[in-house]
């Protein structure tokens, strides 16, 4: 089970999007009339007037389960889970409605609630990200639902708005982190992809406390994109990358060349087979150097052979001249 808490400004747009979808089914409503999108919107807006200074009074929750859990989830069970989730998120004593959609392969529902409660107080959205993760984990474990496989399995094509940019940032940062060994390398790679980095420093010092990323006019904290993208975790990963690179560089610097390895192998085999004494090692070394050297080695001059070749050429020439005279 996964949840996505959203806050917005317009009840009308949110309600129409959810209620007017094909096969949308309202499972429950509290404090609002379910006649149509207009009456729902009017009732939500009437209560929000108790807190006119609150711009984002619209609370919107999307609760989703894996398609493997479809057989376990009836309308009644999903509604019960939605109410339990809302309690864990601190959403109480307010107007809300629960609507199930069938436009995806996986089971999911939407909850619209008023952030202005029945007494005119504001329902906080502070720490929604962390509370959402905790609530979903608890419900998944409690009811034995299928665990998701992380952000890599999310359908990017179905995303839009803030969530789309969030996943674009996640994918780009994760890819750049794989081959970066320091912050300057990472900054250069992200800048190339149109992503900016902003550091948060401890007051009055140069100590970095946090990090944010910006793309398309949207700025998000690293930890809000994913917990693995907090400054401390990213810094630790860059240090590990640097250590791994240094280790491989050191190994390559001390690694024998292929020719050297071949010499050692052949020398070992010759000594092992024929019992060569240590005194013969110099001869073997010279032989191996000649056989395995990549350079061209010209053959030594042969005076006897050269003289024999010259004698044969003279004899052949004399015979040809003699035949010419006879003709």
Coordinates of C-alpha atoms in Angstrom, one line a residue:
X1 CA 0.0 0.0 0.0
X2 CA 1.2 3.5 -0.8
X3 CA -0.2 6.9 -0.2
X4 CA 0.2 10.3 -1.7
X5 CA -1.0 13.3 0.3
X6 CA -1.6 16.5 -1.7
X7 CA -2.8 20.0 -0.7
X8 CA -4.5 22.4 -3.1
X9 CA -6.6 25.6 -3.4
X10 CA -9.7 24.7 -5.4
X11 CA -12.3 22.3 -4.2
X12 CA -14.2 22.6 -7.5
X13 CA -11.4 21.4 -9.7
X14 CA -10.4 18.6 -7.3
X15 CA -14.0 17.3 -6.8
X16 CA -14.8 17.4 -10.5
X17 CA -11.7 15.5 -11.4
X18 CA -12.5 12.7 -8.9
X19 CA -16.3 12.5 -9.1
X20 CA -16.7 12.9 -12.9
X21 CA -14.2 10.2 -13.8
X22 CA -15.8 7.2 -15.6
X23 CA -16.8 4.4 -13.2
X24 CA -16.0 6.6 -10.2
X25 CA -17.9 5.3 -7.2
X26 CA -18.5 7.4 -4.0
X27 CA -18.0 5.0 -1.1
X28 CA -18.6 7.4 1.7
X29 CA -19.1 11.1 2.6
X30 CA -19.1 12.9 5.9
X31 CA -20.5 16.5 6.3
X32 CA -21.2 17.0 2.6
X33 CA -24.1 16.2 0.2
X34 CA -23.4 13.6 -2.4
X35 CA -25.9 14.8 -5.1
X36 CA -23.3 16.0 -7.6
X37 CA -19.9 17.7 -7.9
X38 CA -21.6 21.2 -7.5
X39 CA -23.3 20.4 -4.1
X40 CA -20.1 18.7 -2.8
X41 CA -18.0 21.8 -3.8
X42 CA -20.4 24.2 -2.2
X43 CA -20.5 22.4 1.1
X44 CA -16.7 22.2 1.2
X45 CA -16.4 25.9 0.4
X46 CA -18.9 26.9 3.0
X47 CA -16.9 25.4 5.8
X48 CA -13.6 26.7 4.6
X49 CA -15.0 30.3 5.1
X50 CA -14.3 29.8 8.8
X51 CA -10.6 30.1 8.0
X52 CA -10.5 32.5 5.0
X53 CA -6.8 33.2 5.3
X54 CA -5.9 29.5 4.6
X55 CA -5.1 29.4 0.9
X56 CA -4.6 25.7 0.5
X57 CA -7.7 24.4 2.3
X58 CA -8.1 21.3 0.0
X59 CA -6.7 18.0 1.3
X60 CA -6.4 15.2 -1.3
X61 CA -5.2 11.7 -0.6
X62 CA -4.5 9.0 -3.1
X63 CA -4.3 5.5 -1.6
X64 CA -3.1 2.6 -3.9
X65 CA -2.5 -1.1 -3.6
X66 CA -0.6 -3.5 -5.7
X67 CA -2.6 -5.4 -8.4
X68 CA -1.6 -8.6 -6.6
X69 CA -3.9 -7.5 -3.7
X70 CA -7.0 -6.9 -5.9
X71 CA -8.7 -10.1 -4.7
X72 CA -8.4 -9.1 -1.1
X73 CA -9.9 -5.6 -1.5
X74 CA -13.7 -5.0 -1.5
X75 CA -15.2 -1.5 -1.4
X76 CA -15.9 -2.0 2.3
X77 CA -12.3 -3.0 3.1
X78 CA -10.8 -0.2 1.2
X79 CA -13.1 2.3 2.9
X80 CA -12.1 0.9 6.3
X81 CA -8.4 1.3 5.4
X82 CA -8.9 4.8 4.2
X83 CA -10.5 5.8 7.6
X84 CA -7.7 4.1 9.5
X85 CA -5.1 5.8 7.4
X86 CA -6.7 9.2 8.0
X87 CA -6.6 8.6 11.8
X88 CA -2.9 7.9 11.6
X89 CA -2.4 11.1 9.5
X90 CA -4.3 13.2 12.1
X91 CA -7.2 14.0 9.8
X92 CA -10.2 14.0 12.1
X93 CA -13.5 15.9 12.7
X94 CA -13.8 17.4 9.3
X95 CA -15.7 17.0 6.0
X96 CA -14.5 14.3 3.6
X97 CA -15.5 11.9 0.9
X98 CA -14.0 8.6 -0.3
X99 CA -14.2 7.7 -4.0
X100 CA -12.9 4.6 -5.7
X101 CA -11.6 4.7 -9.3
X102 CA -11.3 1.8 -11.8
X103 CA -9.2 3.5 -14.5
X104 CA -5.9 1.7 -13.5
X105 CA -4.9 -1.9 -13.3
X106 CA -4.1 -1.5 -9.6
X107 CA -6.9 -0.8 -7.0
X108 CA -6.9 2.7 -5.7
X109 CA -9.1 5.4 -4.2
X110 CA -9.2 9.1 -3.6
X111 CA -10.1 11.0 -0.4
X112 CA -11.0 14.7 -0.5
X113 CA -11.1 16.4 2.9
X114 CA -11.4 19.9 4.3
X115 CA -8.3 21.2 6.0
X116 CA -10.6 23.5 7.9
X117 CA -12.2 21.2 10.5
X118 CA -15.7 21.3 11.9
X119 CA -14.6 23.8 14.6
X120 CA -12.7 26.1 12.3
X121 CA -9.2 24.9 13.2
X122 CA -6.6 24.1 10.6
X123 CA -5.6 20.4 10.0
X124 CA -1.8 20.6 9.7
X125 CA 0.0 19.2 6.7
X126 CA 3.4 19.5 8.5
X127 CA 5.5 16.3 8.1
X128 CA 2.9 14.8 5.8
X129 CA 5.6 13.0 3.9
X130 CA 7.1 11.2 6.9
X131 CA 3.7 10.4 8.5
X132 CA 2.4 9.0 5.2
X133 CA 5.3 6.6 4.9
X134 CA 4.9 5.4 8.5
X135 CA 1.1 5.0 8.1
X136 CA 1.4 3.0 4.8
X137 CA 4.1 0.8 6.3
X138 CA 2.0 0.0 9.3
X139 CA -1.1 -0.8 7.3
X140 CA 0.8 -2.9 4.8
X141 CA 2.4 -5.0 7.6
X142 CA -0.9 -5.2 9.6
X143 CA -3.0 -6.6 6.7
X144 CA -0.3 -8.5 4.8
X145 CA -0.4 -6.5 1.6
X146 CA 2.1 -6.7 -1.2
X147 CA 5.3 -4.6 -0.8
X148 CA 6.1 -2.3 -3.6
X149 CA 9.5 -2.5 -5.3
X150 CA 10.4 1.1 -4.9
X151 CA 10.4 4.1 -7.2
X152 CA 12.0 2.2 -10.1
X153 CA 8.6 0.4 -10.6
X154 CA 6.5 3.6 -10.8
X155 CA 4.9 4.3 -14.1
X156 CA 6.5 7.6 -15.1
X157 CA 4.1 8.1 -18.0
X158 CA 1.1 8.4 -15.7
X159 CA 2.7 11.2 -13.6
X160 CA 2.1 14.9 -14.0
X161 CA 2.8 18.2 -12.2
X162 CA 4.9 18.1 -9.1
X163 CA 5.1 14.3 -8.9
X164 CA 6.4 14.1 -12.5
X165 CA 9.2 16.6 -11.7
X166 CA 9.9 14.8 -8.4
X167 CA 10.6 11.5 -10.3
X168 CA 12.6 13.3 -13.0
X169 CA 14.8 14.7 -10.3
X170 CA 15.0 11.3 -8.6
X171 CA 16.1 9.5 -11.8
X172 CA 18.6 12.2 -12.9
X173 CA 20.2 12.4 -9.4
X174 CA 20.5 8.7 -9.0
X175 CA 22.1 8.3 -12.5
X176 CA 24.6 11.1 -11.8
X177 CA 25.5 9.7 -8.4
X178 CA 26.7 6.4 -9.9
X179 CA 29.7 7.9 -11.6
X180 CA 30.4 10.9 -9.4
X181 CA 33.2 11.0 -6.8
X182 CA 32.7 14.5 -5.5
X183 CA 30.2 17.3 -5.4
X184 CA 31.7 19.3 -8.2
X185 CA 31.3 16.3 -10.6
X186 CA 27.8 15.9 -9.5
X187 CA 26.9 19.5 -9.9
X188 CA 28.3 19.6 -13.4
X189 CA 26.3 16.5 -14.5
X190 CA 23.1 17.9 -13.0
X191 CA 23.6 21.4 -14.5
X192 CA 23.9 19.8 -17.9
X193 CA 20.5 18.3 -17.3
X194 CA 18.9 21.6 -16.2
X195 CA 19.0 20.8 -12.5
X196 CA 20.3 23.3 -9.9
X197 CA 21.6 22.5 -6.4
X198 CA 21.2 24.7 -3.4
X199 CA 23.0 24.0 -0.1
X200 CA 21.6 24.9 3.4
X201 CA 24.4 26.0 5.8
X202 CA 24.4 25.9 9.6
X203 CA 23.9 29.4 10.8
X204 CA 27.1 31.4 10.8
X205 CA 29.2 28.6 9.5
X206 CA 30.2 26.8 6.3
X207 CA 28.9 23.5 7.5
X208 CA 26.3 22.0 5.1
X209 CA 23.1 20.8 6.8
X210 CA 20.8 20.2 3.9
X211 CA 20.4 20.2 0.2
X212 CA 17.7 21.1 -2.3
X213 CA 17.3 20.6 -6.0
X214 CA 15.5 22.8 -8.5
X215 CA 14.0 22.1 -12.0
X216 CA 11.4 23.8 -14.0
X217 CA 10.8 26.5 -11.4
X218 CA 10.1 23.8 -8.7
X219 CA 12.5 23.5 -5.7
X220 CA 12.4 20.3 -3.5
X221 CA 14.5 19.2 -0.6
X222 CA 16.6 16.1 -1.3
X223 CA 14.9 14.1 1.5
X224 CA 11.5 15.0 0.1
X225 CA 12.4 13.5 -3.2
X226 CA 13.7 10.4 -1.5
X227 CA 15.3 9.7 1.9
X228 CA 18.4 8.4 0.1
X229 CA 18.9 11.9 -1.3
X230 CA 19.5 13.7 2.0
X231 CA 22.8 15.6 2.1
X232 CA 24.4 13.2 4.6
X233 CA 23.5 10.1 2.7
X234 CA 24.6 11.5 -0.7
X235 CA 27.9 12.8 0.8
X236 CA 28.6 9.3 2.2
X237 CA 27.8 7.7 -1.2
X238 CA 30.2 10.1 -3.0
X239 CA 33.0 9.3 -0.5
X240 CA 32.4 5.6 -1.1
X241 CA 32.6 6.2 -4.9
X242 CA 35.9 8.0 -4.4
X243 CA 37.3 5.2 -2.3
X244 CA 36.3 2.6 -4.9
X245 CA 37.8 4.6 -7.7
X246 CA 41.1 5.0 -5.8
X247 CA 41.2 1.3 -5.0
X248 CA 40.8 0.4 -8.7
X249 CA 43.4 2.9 -9.7
X250 CA 45.9 1.5 -7.3
X251 CA 45.3 -2.0 -8.5
X252 CA 45.8 -1.0 -12.1
X253 CA 49.0 0.8 -11.3
X254 CA 50.5 -2.4 -9.6
X255 CA 48.9 -4.9 -12.0
X256 CA 51.6 -6.8 -14.1
X257 CA 51.3 -6.4 -17.8
X258 CA 50.1 -9.3 -19.9
X259 CA 53.6 -10.0 -21.2
X260 CA 55.0 -10.0 -17.7
X261 CA 52.3 -12.4 -16.5
X262 CA 53.0 -14.7 -19.5
X263 CA 56.8 -14.7 -18.7
X264 CA 56.1 -15.7 -15.1
X265 CA 53.7 -18.5 -16.1
X266 CA 56.0 -20.0 -18.7
X267 CA 59.1 -19.7 -16.5
X268 CA 57.3 -21.5 -13.7
X269 CA 56.1 -24.3 -16.0
X270 CA 59.6 -24.8 -17.5
X271 CA 61.2 -25.0 -14.0
X272 CA 58.5 -27.3 -12.8
X273 CA 58.7 -29.7 -15.8
X274 CA 62.4 -29.9 -16.3
X275 CA 63.8 -29.1 -12.9
X276 CA 66.0 -26.2 -14.2
X277 CA 68.4 -25.0 -11.6
X278 CA 68.5 -21.4 -10.5
X279 CA 71.6 -21.0 -12.7
X280 CA 69.6 -21.5 -15.8
X281 CA 67.1 -18.7 -15.0
X282 CA 69.1 -16.1 -16.9
X283 CA 69.1 -18.2 -20.1
X284 CA 65.3 -18.8 -19.7
X285 CA 64.7 -15.2 -19.1
X286 CA 66.6 -14.2 -22.3
X287 CA 64.6 -16.7 -24.3
X288 CA 61.3 -15.6 -22.9
X289 CA 62.2 -11.9 -23.6
X290 CA 62.8 -12.7 -27.3
X291 CA 59.7 -14.9 -27.6
X292 CA 57.3 -12.5 -25.9
X293 CA 58.7 -9.1 -26.8
X294 CA 56.3 -7.1 -29.0
X295 CA 59.1 -5.4 -30.8
X296 CA 60.5 -6.6 -34.2
X297 CA 64.0 -8.2 -33.8
X298 CA 66.0 -8.5 -37.1
X299 CA 67.9 -11.8 -37.7
X300 CA 71.7 -11.8 -37.3
X301 CA 73.9 -11.6 -40.5
X302 CA 75.0 -14.9 -42.1
X303 CA 78.3 -14.4 -44.1
X304 CA 78.5 -18.1 -45.2
X305 CA 74.9 -18.2 -46.4
X306 CA 75.2 -14.9 -48.3
X307 CA 78.4 -16.1 -50.1
X308 CA 76.7 -19.3 -51.3
X309 CA 73.7 -17.4 -52.7
X310 CA 76.1 -15.0 -54.6
X311 CA 78.0 -18.0 -56.1
X312 CA 74.8 -19.6 -57.4
X313 CA 73.7 -16.4 -59.0
X314 CA 77.1 -16.0 -60.8
X315 CA 77.0 -19.6 -62.1
X316 CA 73.4 -19.2 -63.4
X317 CA 74.5 -16.0 -65.2
X318 CA 77.5 -17.6 -66.8
X319 CA 75.3 -20.5 -68.1
X320 CA 72.8 -18.0 -69.6
X321 CA 75.7 -16.2 -71.4
X322 CA 77.2 -19.5 -72.8
X323 CA 73.8 -20.5 -74.2
X324 CA 73.5 -17.2 -76.0
X325 CA 76.8 -17.5 -77.7
X326 CA 76.0 -21.0 -79.0
X327 CA 72.7 -19.8 -80.6

